[in-house]
Short mmCIF file of N, CA and C and ligand atoms in Angstrom, two decimals:
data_model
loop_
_atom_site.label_atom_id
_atom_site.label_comp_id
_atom_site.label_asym_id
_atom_site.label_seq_id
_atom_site.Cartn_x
_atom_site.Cartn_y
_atom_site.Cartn_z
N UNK V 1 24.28 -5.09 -3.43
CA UNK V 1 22.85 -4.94 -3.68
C UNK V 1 22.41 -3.50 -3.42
N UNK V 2 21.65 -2.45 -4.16
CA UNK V 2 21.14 -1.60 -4.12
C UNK V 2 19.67 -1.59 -3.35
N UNK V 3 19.45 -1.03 -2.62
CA UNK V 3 18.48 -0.94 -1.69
C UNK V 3 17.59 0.54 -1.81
N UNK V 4 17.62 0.69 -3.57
CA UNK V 4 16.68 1.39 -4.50
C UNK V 4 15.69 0.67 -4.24
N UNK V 5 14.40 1.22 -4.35
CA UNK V 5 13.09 0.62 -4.56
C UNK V 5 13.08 0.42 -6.23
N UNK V 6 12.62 -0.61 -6.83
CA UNK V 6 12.24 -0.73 -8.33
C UNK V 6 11.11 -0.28 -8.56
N UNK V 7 10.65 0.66 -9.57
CA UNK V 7 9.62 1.17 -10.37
C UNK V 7 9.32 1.42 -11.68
N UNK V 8 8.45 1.82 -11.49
CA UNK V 8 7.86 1.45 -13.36
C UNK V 8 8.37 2.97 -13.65
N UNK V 9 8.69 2.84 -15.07
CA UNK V 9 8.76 3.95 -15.55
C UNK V 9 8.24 4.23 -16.20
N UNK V 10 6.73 4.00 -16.83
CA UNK V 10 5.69 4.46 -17.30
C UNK V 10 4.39 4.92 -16.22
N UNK V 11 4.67 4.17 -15.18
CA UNK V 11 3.77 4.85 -14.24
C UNK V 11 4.09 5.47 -12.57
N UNK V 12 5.11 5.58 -12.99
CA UNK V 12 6.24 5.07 -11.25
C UNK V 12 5.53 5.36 -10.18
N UNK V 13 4.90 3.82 -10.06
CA UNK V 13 4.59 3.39 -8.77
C UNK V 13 5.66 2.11 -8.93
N UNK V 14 5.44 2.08 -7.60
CA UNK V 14 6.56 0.99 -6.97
C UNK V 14 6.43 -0.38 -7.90
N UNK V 15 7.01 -1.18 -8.09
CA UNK V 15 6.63 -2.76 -8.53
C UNK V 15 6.54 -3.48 -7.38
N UNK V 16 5.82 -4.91 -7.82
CA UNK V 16 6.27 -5.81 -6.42
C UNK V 16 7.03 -6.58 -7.12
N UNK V 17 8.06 -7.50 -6.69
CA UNK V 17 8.81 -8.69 -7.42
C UNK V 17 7.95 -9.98 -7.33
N UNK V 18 8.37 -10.68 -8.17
CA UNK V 18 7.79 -12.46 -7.86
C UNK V 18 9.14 -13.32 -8.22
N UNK V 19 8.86 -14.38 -7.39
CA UNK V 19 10.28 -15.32 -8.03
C UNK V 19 9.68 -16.19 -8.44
N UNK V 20 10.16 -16.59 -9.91
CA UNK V 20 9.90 -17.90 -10.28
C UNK V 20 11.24 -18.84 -10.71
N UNK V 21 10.83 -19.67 -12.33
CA UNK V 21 12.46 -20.06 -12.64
C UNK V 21 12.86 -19.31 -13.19
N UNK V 22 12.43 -18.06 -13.97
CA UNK V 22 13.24 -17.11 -14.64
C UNK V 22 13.75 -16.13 -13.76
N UNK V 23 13.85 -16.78 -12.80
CA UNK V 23 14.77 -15.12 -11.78
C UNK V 23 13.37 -14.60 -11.71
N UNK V 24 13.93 -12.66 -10.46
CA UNK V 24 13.03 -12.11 -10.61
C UNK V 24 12.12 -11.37 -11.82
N UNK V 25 10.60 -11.22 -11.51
CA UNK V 25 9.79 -10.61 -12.44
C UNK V 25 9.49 -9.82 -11.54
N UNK V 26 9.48 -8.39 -11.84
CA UNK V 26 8.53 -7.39 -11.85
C UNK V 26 7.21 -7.05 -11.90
N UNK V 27 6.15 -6.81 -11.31
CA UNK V 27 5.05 -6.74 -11.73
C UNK V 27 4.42 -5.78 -10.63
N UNK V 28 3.01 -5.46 -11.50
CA UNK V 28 2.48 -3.59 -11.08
C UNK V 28 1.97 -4.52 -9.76
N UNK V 29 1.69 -3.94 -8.60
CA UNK V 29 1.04 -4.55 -7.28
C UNK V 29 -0.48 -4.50 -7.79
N UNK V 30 -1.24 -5.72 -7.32
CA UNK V 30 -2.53 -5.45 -7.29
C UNK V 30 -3.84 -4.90 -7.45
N UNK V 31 -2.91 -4.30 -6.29
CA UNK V 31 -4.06 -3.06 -5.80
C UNK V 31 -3.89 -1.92 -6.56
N UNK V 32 -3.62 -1.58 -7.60
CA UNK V 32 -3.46 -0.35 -8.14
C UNK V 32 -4.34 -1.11 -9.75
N UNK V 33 -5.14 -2.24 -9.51
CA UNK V 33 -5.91 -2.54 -10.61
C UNK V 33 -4.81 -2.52 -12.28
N UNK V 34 -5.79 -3.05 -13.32
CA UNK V 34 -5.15 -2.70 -14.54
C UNK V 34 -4.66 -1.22 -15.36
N UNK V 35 -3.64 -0.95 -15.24
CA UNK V 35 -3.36 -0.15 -15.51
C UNK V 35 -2.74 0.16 -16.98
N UNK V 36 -2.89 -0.63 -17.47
CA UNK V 36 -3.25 -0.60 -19.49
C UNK V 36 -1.96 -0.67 -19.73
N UNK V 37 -0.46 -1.09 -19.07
CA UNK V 37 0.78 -1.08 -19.64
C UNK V 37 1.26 -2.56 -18.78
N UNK V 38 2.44 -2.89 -19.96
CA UNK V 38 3.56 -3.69 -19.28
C UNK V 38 4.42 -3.18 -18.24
N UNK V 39 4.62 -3.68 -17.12
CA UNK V 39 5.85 -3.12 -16.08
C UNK V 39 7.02 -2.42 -16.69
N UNK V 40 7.56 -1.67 -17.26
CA UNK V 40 9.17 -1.43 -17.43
C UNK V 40 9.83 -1.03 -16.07
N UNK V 41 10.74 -2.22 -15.37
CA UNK V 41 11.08 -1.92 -14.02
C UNK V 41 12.61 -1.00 -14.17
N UNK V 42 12.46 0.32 -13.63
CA UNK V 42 13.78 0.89 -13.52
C UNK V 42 14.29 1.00 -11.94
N UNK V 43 15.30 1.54 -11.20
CA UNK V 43 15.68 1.97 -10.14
C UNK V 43 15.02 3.32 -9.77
N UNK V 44 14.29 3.36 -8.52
CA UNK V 44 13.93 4.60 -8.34
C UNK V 44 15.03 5.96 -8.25
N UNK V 45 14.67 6.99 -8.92
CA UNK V 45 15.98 8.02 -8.80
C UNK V 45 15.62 8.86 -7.18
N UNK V 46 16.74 9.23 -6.63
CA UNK V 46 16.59 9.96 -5.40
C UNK V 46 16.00 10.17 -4.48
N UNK V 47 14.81 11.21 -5.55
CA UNK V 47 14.09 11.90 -4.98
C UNK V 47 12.68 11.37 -4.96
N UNK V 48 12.24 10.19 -5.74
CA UNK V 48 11.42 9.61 -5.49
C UNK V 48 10.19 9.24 -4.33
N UNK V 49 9.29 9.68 -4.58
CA UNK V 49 8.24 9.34 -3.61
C UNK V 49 7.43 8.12 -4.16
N UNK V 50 7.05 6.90 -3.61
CA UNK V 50 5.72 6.20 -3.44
C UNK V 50 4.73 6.62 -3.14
N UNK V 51 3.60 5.70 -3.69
CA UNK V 51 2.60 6.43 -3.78
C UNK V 51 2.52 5.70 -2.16
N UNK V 52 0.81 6.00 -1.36
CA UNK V 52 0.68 5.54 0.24
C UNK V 52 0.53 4.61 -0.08
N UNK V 53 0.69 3.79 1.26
CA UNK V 53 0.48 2.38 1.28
C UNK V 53 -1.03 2.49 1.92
N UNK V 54 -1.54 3.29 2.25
CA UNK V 54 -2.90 2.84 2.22
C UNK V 54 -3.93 3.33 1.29
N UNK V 55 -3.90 4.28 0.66
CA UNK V 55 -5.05 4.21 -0.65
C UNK V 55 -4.79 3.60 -1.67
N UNK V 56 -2.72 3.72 -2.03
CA UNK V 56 -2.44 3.69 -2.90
C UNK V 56 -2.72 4.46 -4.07
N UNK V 57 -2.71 5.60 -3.96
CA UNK V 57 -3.41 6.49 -4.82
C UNK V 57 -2.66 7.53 -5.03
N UNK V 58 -2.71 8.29 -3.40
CA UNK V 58 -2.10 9.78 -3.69
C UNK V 58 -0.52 9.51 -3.39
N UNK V 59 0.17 10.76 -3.60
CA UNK V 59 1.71 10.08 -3.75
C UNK V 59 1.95 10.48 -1.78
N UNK V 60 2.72 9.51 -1.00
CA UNK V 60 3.01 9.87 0.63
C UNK V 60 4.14 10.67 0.66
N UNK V 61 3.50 11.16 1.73
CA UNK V 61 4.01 12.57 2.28
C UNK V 61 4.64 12.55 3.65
N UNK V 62 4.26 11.17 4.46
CA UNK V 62 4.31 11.42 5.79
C UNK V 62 4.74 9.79 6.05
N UNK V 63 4.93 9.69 6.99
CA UNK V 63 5.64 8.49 7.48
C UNK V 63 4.90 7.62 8.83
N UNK V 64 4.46 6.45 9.07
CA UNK V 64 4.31 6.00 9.99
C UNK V 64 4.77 4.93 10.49
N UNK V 65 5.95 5.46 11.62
CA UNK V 65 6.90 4.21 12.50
C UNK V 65 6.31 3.34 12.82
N UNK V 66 6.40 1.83 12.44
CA UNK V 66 5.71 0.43 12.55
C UNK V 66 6.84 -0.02 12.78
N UNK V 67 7.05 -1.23 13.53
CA UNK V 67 7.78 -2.41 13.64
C UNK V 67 6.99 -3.19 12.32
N UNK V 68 8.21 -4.36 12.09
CA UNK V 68 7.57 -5.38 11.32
C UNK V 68 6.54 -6.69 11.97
N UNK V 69 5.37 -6.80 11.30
CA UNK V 69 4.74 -7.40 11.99
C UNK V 69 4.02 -8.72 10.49
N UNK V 70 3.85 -9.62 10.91
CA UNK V 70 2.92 -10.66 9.87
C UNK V 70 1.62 -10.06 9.58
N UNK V 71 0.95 -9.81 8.54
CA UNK V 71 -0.66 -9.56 8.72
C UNK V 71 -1.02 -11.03 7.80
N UNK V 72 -2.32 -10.89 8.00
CA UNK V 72 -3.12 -11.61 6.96
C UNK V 72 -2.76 -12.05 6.14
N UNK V 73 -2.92 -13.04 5.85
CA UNK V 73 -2.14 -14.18 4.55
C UNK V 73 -1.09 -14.38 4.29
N UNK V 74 0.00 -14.23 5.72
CA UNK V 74 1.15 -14.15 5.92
C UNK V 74 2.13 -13.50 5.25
N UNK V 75 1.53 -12.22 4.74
CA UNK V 75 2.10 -11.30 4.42
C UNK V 75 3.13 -10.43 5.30
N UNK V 76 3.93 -10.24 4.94
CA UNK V 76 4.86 -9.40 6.18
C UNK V 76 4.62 -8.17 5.87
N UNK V 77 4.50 -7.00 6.72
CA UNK V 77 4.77 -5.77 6.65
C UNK V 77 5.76 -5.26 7.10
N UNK V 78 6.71 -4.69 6.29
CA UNK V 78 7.96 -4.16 6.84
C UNK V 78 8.14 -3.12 7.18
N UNK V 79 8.29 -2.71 8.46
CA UNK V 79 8.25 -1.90 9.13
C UNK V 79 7.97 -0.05 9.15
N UNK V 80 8.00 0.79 8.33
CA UNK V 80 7.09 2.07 8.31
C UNK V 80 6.44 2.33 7.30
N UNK V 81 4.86 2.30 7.29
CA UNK V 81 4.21 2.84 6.38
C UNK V 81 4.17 4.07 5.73
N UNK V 82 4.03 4.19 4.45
CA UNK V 82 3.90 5.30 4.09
C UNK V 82 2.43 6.09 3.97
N UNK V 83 2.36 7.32 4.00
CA UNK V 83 0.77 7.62 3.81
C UNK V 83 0.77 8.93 2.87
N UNK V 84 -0.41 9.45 2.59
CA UNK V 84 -0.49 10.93 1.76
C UNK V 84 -1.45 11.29 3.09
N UNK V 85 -1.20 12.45 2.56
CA UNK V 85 -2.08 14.07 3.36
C UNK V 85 -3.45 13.17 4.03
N UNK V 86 -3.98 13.05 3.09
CA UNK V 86 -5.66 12.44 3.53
C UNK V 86 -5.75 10.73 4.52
N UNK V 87 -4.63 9.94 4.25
CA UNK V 87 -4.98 9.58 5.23
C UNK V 87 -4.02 9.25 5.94
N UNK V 88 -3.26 10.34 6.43
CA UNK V 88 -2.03 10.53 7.52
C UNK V 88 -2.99 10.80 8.66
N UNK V 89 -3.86 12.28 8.01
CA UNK V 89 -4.85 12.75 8.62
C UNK V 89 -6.00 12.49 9.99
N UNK V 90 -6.47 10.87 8.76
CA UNK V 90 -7.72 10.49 9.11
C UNK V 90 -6.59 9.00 10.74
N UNK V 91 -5.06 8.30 10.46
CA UNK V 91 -4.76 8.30 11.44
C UNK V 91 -4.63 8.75 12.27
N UNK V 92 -4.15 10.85 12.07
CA UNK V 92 -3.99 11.41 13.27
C UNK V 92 -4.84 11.24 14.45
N UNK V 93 -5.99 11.21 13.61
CA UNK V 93 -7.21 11.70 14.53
C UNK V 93 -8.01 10.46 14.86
N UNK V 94 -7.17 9.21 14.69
CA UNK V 94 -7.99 7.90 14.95
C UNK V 94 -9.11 7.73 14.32
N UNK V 95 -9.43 8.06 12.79
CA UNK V 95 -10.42 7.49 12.66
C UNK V 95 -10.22 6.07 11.66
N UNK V 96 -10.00 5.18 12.29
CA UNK V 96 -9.40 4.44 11.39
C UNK V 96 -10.86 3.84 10.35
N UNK V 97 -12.04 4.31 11.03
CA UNK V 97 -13.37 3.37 10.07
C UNK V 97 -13.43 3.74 9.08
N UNK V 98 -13.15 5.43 8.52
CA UNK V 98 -13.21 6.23 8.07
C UNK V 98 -11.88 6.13 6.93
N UNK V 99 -10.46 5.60 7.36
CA UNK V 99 -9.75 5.27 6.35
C UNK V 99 -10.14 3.97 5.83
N UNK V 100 -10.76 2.88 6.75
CA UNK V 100 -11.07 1.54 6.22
C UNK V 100 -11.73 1.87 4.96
N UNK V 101 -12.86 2.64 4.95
CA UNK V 101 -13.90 3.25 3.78
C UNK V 101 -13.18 4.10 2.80
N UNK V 102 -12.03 4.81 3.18
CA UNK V 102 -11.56 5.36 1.80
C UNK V 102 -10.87 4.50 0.90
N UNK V 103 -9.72 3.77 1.77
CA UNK V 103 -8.83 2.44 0.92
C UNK V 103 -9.70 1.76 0.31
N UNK V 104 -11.02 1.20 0.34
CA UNK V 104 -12.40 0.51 0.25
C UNK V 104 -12.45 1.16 -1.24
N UNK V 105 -13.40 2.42 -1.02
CA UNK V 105 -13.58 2.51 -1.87
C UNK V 105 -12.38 3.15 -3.42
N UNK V 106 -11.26 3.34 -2.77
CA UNK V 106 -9.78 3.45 -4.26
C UNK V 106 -10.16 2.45 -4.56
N UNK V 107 -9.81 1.19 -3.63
CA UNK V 107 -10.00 0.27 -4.49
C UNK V 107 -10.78 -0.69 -5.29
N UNK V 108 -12.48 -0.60 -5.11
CA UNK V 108 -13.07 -0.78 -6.00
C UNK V 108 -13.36 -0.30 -6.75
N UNK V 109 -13.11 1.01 -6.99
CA UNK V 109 -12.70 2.36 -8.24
C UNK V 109 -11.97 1.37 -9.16
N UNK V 110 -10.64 1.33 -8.65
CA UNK V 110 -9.88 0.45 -9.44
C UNK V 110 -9.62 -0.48 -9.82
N UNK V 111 -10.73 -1.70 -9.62
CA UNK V 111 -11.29 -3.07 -9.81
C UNK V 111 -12.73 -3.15 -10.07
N UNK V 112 -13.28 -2.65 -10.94
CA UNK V 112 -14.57 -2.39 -11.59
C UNK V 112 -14.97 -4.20 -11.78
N UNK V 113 -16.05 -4.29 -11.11
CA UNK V 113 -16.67 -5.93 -11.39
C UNK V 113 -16.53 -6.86 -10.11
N UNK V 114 -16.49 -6.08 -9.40
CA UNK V 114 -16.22 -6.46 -7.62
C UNK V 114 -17.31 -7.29 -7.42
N UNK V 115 -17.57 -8.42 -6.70
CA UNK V 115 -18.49 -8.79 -6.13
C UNK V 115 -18.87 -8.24 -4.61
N UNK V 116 -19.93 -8.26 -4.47
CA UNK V 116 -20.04 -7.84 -3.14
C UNK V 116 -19.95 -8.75 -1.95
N UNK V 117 -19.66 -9.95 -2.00
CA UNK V 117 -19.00 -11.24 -1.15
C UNK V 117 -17.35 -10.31 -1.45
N UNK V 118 -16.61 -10.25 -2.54
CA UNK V 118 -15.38 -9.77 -2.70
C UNK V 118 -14.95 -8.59 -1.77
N UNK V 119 -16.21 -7.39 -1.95
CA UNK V 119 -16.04 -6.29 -1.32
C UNK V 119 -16.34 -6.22 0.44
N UNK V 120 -16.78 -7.77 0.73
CA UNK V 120 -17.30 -7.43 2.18
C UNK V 120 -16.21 -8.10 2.76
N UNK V 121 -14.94 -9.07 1.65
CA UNK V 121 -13.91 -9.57 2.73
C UNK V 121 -13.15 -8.90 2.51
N UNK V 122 -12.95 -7.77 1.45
CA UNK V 122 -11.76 -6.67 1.77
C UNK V 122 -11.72 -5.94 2.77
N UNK V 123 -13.07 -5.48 3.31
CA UNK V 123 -13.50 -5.11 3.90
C UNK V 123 -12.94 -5.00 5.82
N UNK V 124 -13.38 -6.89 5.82
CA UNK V 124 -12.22 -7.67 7.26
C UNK V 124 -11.39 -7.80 6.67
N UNK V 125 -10.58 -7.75 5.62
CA UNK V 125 -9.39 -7.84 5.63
C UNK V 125 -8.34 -6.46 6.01
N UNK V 126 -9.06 -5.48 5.81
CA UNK V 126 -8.44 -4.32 5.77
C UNK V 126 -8.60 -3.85 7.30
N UNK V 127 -9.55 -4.28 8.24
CA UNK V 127 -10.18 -4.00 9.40
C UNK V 127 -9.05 -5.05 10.12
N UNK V 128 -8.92 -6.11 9.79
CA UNK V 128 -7.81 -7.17 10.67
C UNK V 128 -6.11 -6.09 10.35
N UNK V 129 -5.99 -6.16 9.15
CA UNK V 129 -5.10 -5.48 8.52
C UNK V 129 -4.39 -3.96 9.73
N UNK V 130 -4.94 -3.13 9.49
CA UNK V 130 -5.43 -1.69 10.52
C UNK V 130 -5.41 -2.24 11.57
N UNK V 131 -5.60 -3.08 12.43
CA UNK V 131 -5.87 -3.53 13.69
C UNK V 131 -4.67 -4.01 14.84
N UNK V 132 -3.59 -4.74 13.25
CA UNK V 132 -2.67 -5.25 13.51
C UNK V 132 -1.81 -4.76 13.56
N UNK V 133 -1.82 -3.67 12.51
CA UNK V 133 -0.42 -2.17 11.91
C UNK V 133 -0.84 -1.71 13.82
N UNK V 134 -1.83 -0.86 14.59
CA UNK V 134 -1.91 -0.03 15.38
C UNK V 134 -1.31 -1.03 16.62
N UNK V 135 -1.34 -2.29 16.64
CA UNK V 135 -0.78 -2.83 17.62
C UNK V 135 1.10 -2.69 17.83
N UNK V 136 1.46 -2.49 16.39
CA UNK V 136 2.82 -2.14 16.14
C UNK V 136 3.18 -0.66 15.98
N UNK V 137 2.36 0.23 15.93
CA UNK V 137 2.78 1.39 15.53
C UNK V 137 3.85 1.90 16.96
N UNK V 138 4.88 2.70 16.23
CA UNK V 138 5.91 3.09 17.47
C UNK V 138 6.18 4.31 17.75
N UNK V 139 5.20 5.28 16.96
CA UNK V 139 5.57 6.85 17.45
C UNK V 139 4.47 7.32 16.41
N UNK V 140 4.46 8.73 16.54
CA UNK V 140 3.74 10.03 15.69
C UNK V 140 4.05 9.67 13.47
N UNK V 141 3.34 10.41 13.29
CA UNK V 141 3.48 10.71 11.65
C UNK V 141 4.88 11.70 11.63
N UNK V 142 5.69 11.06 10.51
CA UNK V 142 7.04 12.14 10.45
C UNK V 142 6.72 12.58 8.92
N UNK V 143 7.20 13.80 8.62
CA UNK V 143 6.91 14.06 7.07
C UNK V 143 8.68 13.02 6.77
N UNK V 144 8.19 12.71 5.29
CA UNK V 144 9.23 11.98 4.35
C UNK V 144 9.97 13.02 3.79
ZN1 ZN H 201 3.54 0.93 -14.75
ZN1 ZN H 202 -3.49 7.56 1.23
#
């Protein structure tokens, strides 16, 4: 097994997998909204960067040591996040309300038709989310 990350090669951001009966599918994550193409999943080459795992936006630069921990909707997080410049930053310096509000607003940028019941449980979700990552975090930001 190759322990490549899979990505699109029309937009290379990461894919997430799904299993169904056809084996795995590929598909764009979520949070990065419609993005006007079909998945074409390739192997990431080398030198590859992801984009952060918390705006999902800008491409990460920096690294943050997490243990693996369950969040919210029994999602697992596996163990180091990735981040870009802006909000490696806004962890350095603890402001985490301040990243809650940037991830916030990427992502209703990128989900146009939000309800505002929608936008106020992303909201605790991202606040439980953040709450849970800092209970696991295990050292400083490393550049990638
Ligand atoms: Zn794509
Ligand atoms: Zn970011």
């Amino acid at each position: 097994m190759s322990n490549r990350p899979i990505i699109c090669s029309i937009c290379l951001k990461a894919l997430d997998s799904k299993l169904d009966e056809d084996g795995v599918t590929y598909i764009h994550g979520e949070q990065h909204g419609d993005l006007g193409h079909e998945p074409d999943p390739i192997e990431a080459p080398a030198d590859w960067r992801g984009a952060c795992d918390f705006c999902s936006t800008d491409q990460a630069v920096w690294e943050l040591p997490a243990k693996t921990f369950t969040a919210i909707n029994n999602h697992i997080s596996a163990e180091n996040w990735a981040a870009c410049n802006t909000c490696a930053a806004l962890i350095e310096k603890n402001q985490w309300n301040a990243l809650v509000r940037r991830v916030k607003a990427q992502y209703i940028e990128k989900h146009p038709g939000l309800f505002p019941t929608d936008i106020a449980a992303l909201e605790t979700q991202l606040k439980t989310l953040y709450r849970d990552l800092r209970k696991n975090i295990t050292g400083g930001m490393t550049p990638l």
